[in-house]
Coordinates of C-alpha atoms in Angstrom, one line a residue:
M1 CA -9.1 11.6 15.6
D2 CA -12.9 11.9 15.2
I3 CA -14.0 12.0 11.6
L4 CA -17.5 12.9 10.6
V5 CA -18.7 11.0 7.6
L6 CA -21.6 12.3 5.4
E7 CA -22.4 9.9 2.5
G8 CA -24.4 12.3 0.3
D9 CA -26.5 11.2 -2.7
G10 CA -26.1 9.2 -5.9
I11 CA -22.8 7.4 -5.9
G12 CA -21.9 9.1 -2.6
P13 CA -22.7 6.1 -0.4
E14 CA -20.6 3.7 -2.6
I15 CA -17.5 5.8 -2.9
T16 CA -17.8 6.9 0.8
S17 CA -17.9 3.3 1.8
A18 CA -14.8 2.6 -0.4
T19 CA -13.0 5.5 1.2
M20 CA -13.8 4.3 4.7
R21 CA -12.4 0.8 3.9
V22 CA -9.2 2.4 2.7
L23 CA -8.9 4.6 5.8
E24 CA -9.6 1.7 8.1
A25 CA -6.9 -0.3 6.4
V26 CA -4.3 2.5 6.6
G27 CA -5.4 3.3 10.1
K28 CA -4.4 -0.1 11.3
T29 CA -1.1 0.0 9.5
F30 CA -0.1 3.4 10.9
A31 CA -2.0 3.2 14.3
L32 CA -4.1 6.3 13.5
E33 CA -6.9 5.5 15.9
L34 CA -9.6 7.0 13.7
K35 CA -13.1 7.1 15.0
F36 CA -15.9 7.6 12.4
T37 CA -19.3 9.2 13.1
R38 CA -21.9 8.9 10.3
L39 CA -24.8 11.3 9.9
P40 CA -27.5 11.5 7.2
I41 CA -27.6 14.4 4.7
G42 CA -29.1 14.9 1.3
L43 CA -32.2 13.2 0.0
S44 CA -32.2 10.5 2.6
A45 CA -32.2 13.1 5.4
L46 CA -34.9 15.1 3.5
K47 CA -37.2 12.0 3.5
A48 CA -36.5 11.3 7.2
S49 CA -36.4 14.7 8.8
G50 CA -37.7 17.3 6.2
T51 CA -34.3 18.8 5.4
T52 CA -31.2 17.9 3.4
F53 CA -29.0 19.4 6.1
P54 CA -30.2 18.7 9.7
P55 CA -29.1 21.3 12.2
R56 CA -27.0 18.9 14.3
T57 CA -24.8 18.2 11.2
L58 CA -23.0 21.6 11.3
Q59 CA -22.4 21.3 15.1
A60 CA -21.0 17.8 14.6
A61 CA -18.7 19.0 11.9
R62 CA -17.5 21.8 14.2
E63 CA -16.7 19.3 16.9
A64 CA -15.0 16.7 14.6
D65 CA -11.3 16.7 13.8
G66 CA -12.2 16.5 10.1
T67 CA -15.2 15.8 7.8
I68 CA -15.6 13.6 4.7
L69 CA -18.4 14.6 2.4
G70 CA -19.7 12.5 -0.4
P71 CA -21.2 14.1 -3.6
V72 CA -24.7 15.6 -3.3
S73 CA -27.5 15.9 -5.8
H74 CA -28.4 19.5 -4.8
N75 CA -29.9 20.2 -8.2
D76 CA -32.6 17.7 -7.3
Y77 CA -33.4 19.4 -3.9
P78 CA -36.5 21.5 -3.3
P79 CA -36.1 25.2 -2.5
A80 CA -34.2 26.0 0.7
A81 CA -37.5 27.2 2.3
E82 CA -38.8 23.6 1.8
G83 CA -35.7 21.9 3.3
G84 CA -33.5 21.8 0.3
V85 CA -30.2 23.1 1.7
N86 CA -27.0 22.4 -0.2
P87 CA -24.8 20.6 2.4
S88 CA -21.6 21.6 0.6
G89 CA -22.3 25.3 0.7
A90 CA -23.7 25.1 4.2
L91 CA -20.5 23.5 5.5
R92 CA -18.2 25.9 3.6
R93 CA -20.1 28.9 5.1
G94 CA -20.6 27.4 8.6
L95 CA -17.0 26.3 9.1
D96 CA -15.6 29.2 7.1
L97 CA -13.7 26.9 4.7
Y98 CA -12.4 29.7 2.6
A99 CA -9.7 27.7 0.7
N100 CA -10.6 24.9 -1.7
I101 CA -7.3 23.1 -2.6
R102 CA -7.5 21.1 -5.8
P103 CA -4.3 19.4 -7.1
A104 CA -4.1 18.2 -10.7
R105 CA -1.2 16.0 -11.7
T106 CA -0.5 13.2 -14.2
R107 CA 0.0 9.8 -12.7
P108 CA 2.8 7.3 -13.6
G109 CA 1.8 4.7 -16.2
F110 CA -1.6 6.4 -17.0
P111 CA -1.4 8.3 -20.3
P112 CA -3.2 11.7 -19.9
P113 CA -5.0 13.5 -22.8
C114 CA -2.7 16.5 -22.4
R115 CA 0.5 16.6 -24.4
K116 CA 2.9 17.1 -21.4
P117 CA 3.0 15.9 -17.8
L118 CA 1.4 18.4 -15.4
D119 CA 1.6 18.9 -11.6
L120 CA -0.2 21.9 -10.4
V121 CA -2.5 23.0 -7.5
I122 CA -5.4 25.3 -7.9
V123 CA -6.2 27.4 -4.7
R124 CA -9.8 28.5 -5.1
E125 CA -11.6 31.0 -2.9
N126 CA -14.6 29.2 -1.5
T127 CA -16.9 31.6 0.4
E128 CA -17.8 34.5 -1.9
G129 CA -17.8 35.3 -5.6
F130 CA -20.7 34.7 -8.0
Y131 CA -22.1 31.7 -6.0
S132 CA -25.6 32.8 -5.0
D133 CA -25.6 31.0 -1.7
R134 CA -22.4 32.8 -0.6
S135 CA -22.8 36.4 -1.6
M136 CA -25.6 37.7 0.6
F137 CA -26.2 38.0 4.4
V138 CA -29.9 37.4 3.9
G139 CA -31.5 35.9 0.8
P140 CA -29.9 34.5 -2.3
G141 CA -27.5 36.4 -4.5
E142 CA -29.7 35.8 -7.6
F143 CA -33.0 37.5 -8.1
M144 CA -35.5 38.7 -10.8
P145 CA -36.8 42.3 -10.4
T146 CA -39.1 41.6 -13.3
P147 CA -40.2 38.4 -15.1
D148 CA -37.8 39.3 -17.9
I149 CA -34.6 40.3 -16.0
A150 CA -32.4 38.0 -13.9
L151 CA -29.6 39.5 -11.9
S152 CA -26.7 37.9 -10.0
V153 CA -24.5 39.5 -7.4
R154 CA -20.7 38.9 -7.2
K155 CA -19.1 39.5 -3.9
I156 CA -15.4 40.1 -3.7
T157 CA -13.9 41.3 -0.4
R158 CA -10.5 42.6 0.6
S159 CA -10.3 40.1 3.5
G160 CA -11.4 37.2 1.4
S161 CA -9.0 38.0 -1.4
T162 CA -6.1 38.6 0.9
R163 CA -6.4 35.4 2.9
I164 CA -6.9 33.1 -0.2
V165 CA -3.7 34.5 -1.8
E166 CA -1.9 34.2 1.5
A167 CA -3.1 30.5 1.6
A168 CA -1.6 30.0 -1.9
F169 CA 1.8 31.3 -1.0
A170 CA 1.8 29.3 2.3
L171 CA 1.0 26.2 0.3
A172 CA 3.8 26.9 -2.1
R173 CA 6.3 27.4 0.7
R174 CA 5.2 24.2 2.5
T175 CA 5.2 22.0 -0.6
G176 CA 8.4 23.4 -2.2
R177 CA 6.7 25.1 -5.2
S178 CA 8.0 28.3 -6.6
K179 CA 5.5 30.1 -8.8
I180 CA 2.1 31.7 -8.2
T181 CA -0.3 32.6 -10.9
A182 CA -3.2 34.9 -10.0
V183 CA -6.1 34.3 -12.5
H184 CA -8.6 37.0 -13.1
K185 CA -10.9 38.8 -15.6
A186 CA -10.0 42.4 -14.6
N187 CA -10.2 43.5 -18.2
V188 CA -14.0 43.2 -17.9
L189 CA -14.7 42.9 -14.1
R190 CA -12.6 46.0 -13.4
V191 CA -13.9 46.7 -9.9
S192 CA -14.3 43.3 -8.4
D193 CA -11.3 41.6 -10.0
G194 CA -9.4 44.8 -9.7
L195 CA -9.8 44.5 -5.9
F196 CA -8.7 40.9 -6.0
L197 CA -5.5 41.8 -7.9
E198 CA -4.8 44.7 -5.7
C199 CA -4.8 42.3 -2.7
A200 CA -2.8 39.6 -4.6
R201 CA -0.1 42.1 -5.4
Q202 CA 0.1 43.3 -1.8
V203 CA 0.5 39.7 -0.6
A204 CA 3.0 38.8 -3.3
A205 CA 5.2 41.7 -2.2
K206 CA 5.7 39.9 1.1
F207 CA 7.0 36.8 -0.7
P208 CA 9.8 38.1 -3.0
E209 CA 11.4 34.6 -3.2
F210 CA 8.5 33.4 -5.3
E211 CA 7.8 34.1 -8.9
Y212 CA 4.4 35.9 -9.3
E213 CA 2.4 36.5 -12.4
E214 CA -1.1 37.5 -13.4
K215 CA -3.1 36.0 -16.3
I216 CA -6.6 36.4 -17.6
V217 CA -8.9 33.4 -17.1
D218 CA -9.6 33.0 -20.9
A219 CA -5.8 32.7 -21.6
V220 CA -5.3 30.2 -18.7
A221 CA -8.1 28.0 -20.0
A222 CA -6.3 27.8 -23.4
L223 CA -2.8 27.5 -21.9
L224 CA -3.9 24.5 -19.8
V225 CA -4.7 22.7 -23.0
R226 CA -1.6 23.8 -24.8
D227 CA 0.9 23.2 -22.0
A228 CA -0.3 23.0 -18.4
S229 CA 3.3 22.3 -17.2
Q230 CA 4.0 26.0 -17.1
F231 CA 1.7 26.4 -14.1
D232 CA 2.6 25.6 -10.5
V233 CA 0.1 27.2 -8.1
I234 CA -2.9 29.0 -9.4
V235 CA -4.9 31.2 -7.1
T236 CA -8.3 32.6 -8.2
T237 CA -11.8 33.5 -7.3
N238 CA -14.6 31.0 -6.7
M239 CA -16.2 30.4 -10.0
F240 CA -13.0 30.6 -12.1
G241 CA -11.3 28.1 -9.7
D242 CA -14.2 25.7 -10.0
I243 CA -14.1 25.7 -13.8
L244 CA -10.4 25.6 -14.2
S245 CA -9.8 22.9 -11.7
D246 CA -12.3 20.5 -13.4
Q247 CA -10.5 21.3 -16.7
A248 CA -7.1 20.7 -15.3
S249 CA -8.1 17.4 -13.6
E250 CA -9.6 16.0 -16.8
L251 CA -6.5 17.0 -18.7
S252 CA -4.4 15.2 -16.1
G253 CA -6.2 12.0 -16.8
S254 CA -9.7 11.9 -15.4
L255 CA -12.0 13.9 -13.2
G256 CA -12.6 10.7 -11.3
L257 CA -9.0 11.0 -10.0
A258 CA -9.4 14.6 -8.8
A259 CA -9.0 15.1 -5.0
S260 CA -10.2 18.2 -3.2
L261 CA -9.8 19.6 0.3
N262 CA -11.8 22.5 1.8
V263 CA -9.8 24.3 4.5
G264 CA -10.4 27.0 7.1
E265 CA -8.4 28.2 10.1
G266 CA -9.6 25.3 12.3
H267 CA -11.5 22.9 10.1
A268 CA -11.1 20.8 7.0
L269 CA -13.5 18.9 4.7
A270 CA -12.5 16.2 2.2
Q271 CA -14.8 16.2 -0.8
A272 CA -14.7 14.6 -4.2
Q273 CA -14.3 17.1 -7.0
H274 CA -16.9 15.5 -9.2
G275 CA -20.7 15.3 -8.8
S276 CA -23.1 12.6 -7.5
A277 CA -23.7 10.8 -10.9
P278 CA -27.1 9.4 -10.0
D279 CA -27.3 7.7 -13.4
I280 CA -24.7 5.1 -12.3
A281 CA -25.6 5.0 -8.6
G282 CA -25.9 1.5 -7.2
R283 CA -24.2 -0.2 -10.1
D284 CA -20.7 -0.7 -8.6
I285 CA -19.0 1.1 -11.5
A286 CA -18.1 4.5 -9.9
N287 CA -14.5 5.4 -9.5
P288 CA -13.8 6.1 -5.8
S289 CA -10.3 7.6 -6.4
S290 CA -11.3 11.2 -6.0
L291 CA -12.8 10.8 -2.5
I292 CA -10.0 8.4 -1.5
G293 CA -7.4 11.0 -2.6
S294 CA -9.4 13.7 -0.8
A295 CA -9.3 11.7 2.4
A296 CA -5.5 11.4 2.0
M297 CA -5.3 15.2 1.8
L298 CA -7.4 15.3 5.0
L299 CA -4.9 13.0 6.7
D300 CA -2.0 15.2 5.6
W301 CA -3.8 18.3 6.9
L302 CA -4.3 16.5 10.3
A303 CA -0.5 15.7 10.3
Q304 CA 0.3 19.4 9.9
R305 CA -2.3 20.6 12.4
H306 CA -1.5 18.1 15.1
R307 CA 2.2 17.6 14.3
A308 CA 1.5 13.9 13.9
P309 CA 4.0 12.6 11.2
R310 CA 2.3 9.2 11.0
F311 CA -0.8 10.8 9.5
G312 CA 1.4 12.3 6.8
E313 CA 3.0 8.9 6.2
A314 CA -0.5 7.3 5.9
A315 CA -1.5 10.0 3.4
A316 CA 1.6 9.3 1.3
A317 CA 0.9 5.6 1.4
I318 CA -2.6 6.1 0.1
E319 CA -1.2 8.2 -2.8
R320 CA 1.3 5.6 -3.6
A321 CA -1.3 2.9 -3.6
L322 CA -3.6 4.9 -5.9
N323 CA -0.7 5.6 -8.3
E324 CA 0.2 1.9 -8.5
T325 CA -3.4 0.8 -8.9
V326 CA -4.1 3.3 -11.7
A327 CA -0.8 2.5 -13.4
S328 CA -1.9 -1.1 -14.1
P329 CA -4.6 -1.3 -16.9
E330 CA -6.0 -4.5 -15.2
S331 CA -6.9 -2.6 -12.0
R332 CA -8.5 0.5 -13.4
T333 CA -12.2 1.4 -13.3
R334 CA -14.2 1.7 -16.5
D335 CA -14.0 5.5 -16.7
M336 CA -10.2 5.0 -17.0
G337 CA -10.5 2.2 -19.6
G338 CA -10.4 -0.7 -17.2
R339 CA -12.9 -3.3 -16.1
L340 CA -13.0 -3.1 -12.3
G341 CA -16.0 -2.0 -10.4
T342 CA -16.0 0.2 -7.3
G343 CA -15.5 -2.6 -4.8
A344 CA -12.8 -4.5 -6.8
F345 CA -10.8 -1.3 -7.4
T346 CA -11.0 -0.6 -3.6
E347 CA -9.7 -4.0 -2.9
A348 CA -6.8 -3.4 -5.3
V349 CA -5.9 -0.2 -3.5
I350 CA -6.0 -1.9 -0.1
A351 CA -3.9 -4.8 -1.4
R352 CA -1.2 -2.3 -2.5
L353 CA -1.4 -0.6 0.9
A354 CA -0.7 -4.0 2.5
Q355 CA 2.4 -4.4 0.4

């Protein structure tokens, strides 16, 4: 399997290196024959070639079996016209990665801030919505007709809504889950979220064996705090999914543990759920769990796509090693109340893989 590796900015190179070490270790154990190709993106690419997303990168991602993307500091990039392209958005559009799968679950031995254990998955639409780099054919989706007026366009399509809800039900069937919650704001966004709900109901009618419900996003944000255990699979539009998944991951223990996989019909991109944290870059204190877990999700996707069970076994082994490492206070990183740095935590995960 050919895996494209894009390190990104800030702590990206550190946690990407940690993830590669874990993948190399599990690759030997399960005979995965992984081949890694590294290409520069972000600020290093901008300095070297005048753009944060060199044109060859997208083609390389199309040709690869999967891609691993480190966090990027896109808020520090210049305007797109000056080479500041957000690699994450460009890959999601260019590969049509319409589904962002974000699990949130409590881990054994690691007390979460929430009152009850939770185990849910948020299926987030990834290619439209309020995000200004994904709502227009030409130009950004935000603009100022006068110096005192700023407008933002929200794009919701029938095809985009239908396929993301279908992806949520397919995930529930594949993973043995039983309940789908469609999250919306149709009481205010009556037209756009009305269309989303219309599509969700049409899809739900094809899956009568699943429990289906609809909830307003405000209520879900509150209910996640009160009792997130009532949710199983949440499907929603781009911005709502982005916000709720960060909330759910932090409630489950730490955003540093939050894995994420961007999926399309023929491509998948593993990406940490958190940002690039430039304030701690280069200090060996970043928690690499999120990207390691995301890489495990990529292995599981490869197992399904290529009917290769050993990739699924490798993914499960990584998850077990992460659980065991996090469960021990002595082997946690600082953000989880431990003392280990990035490198030492990675060694602890690899040691448990060996066991």
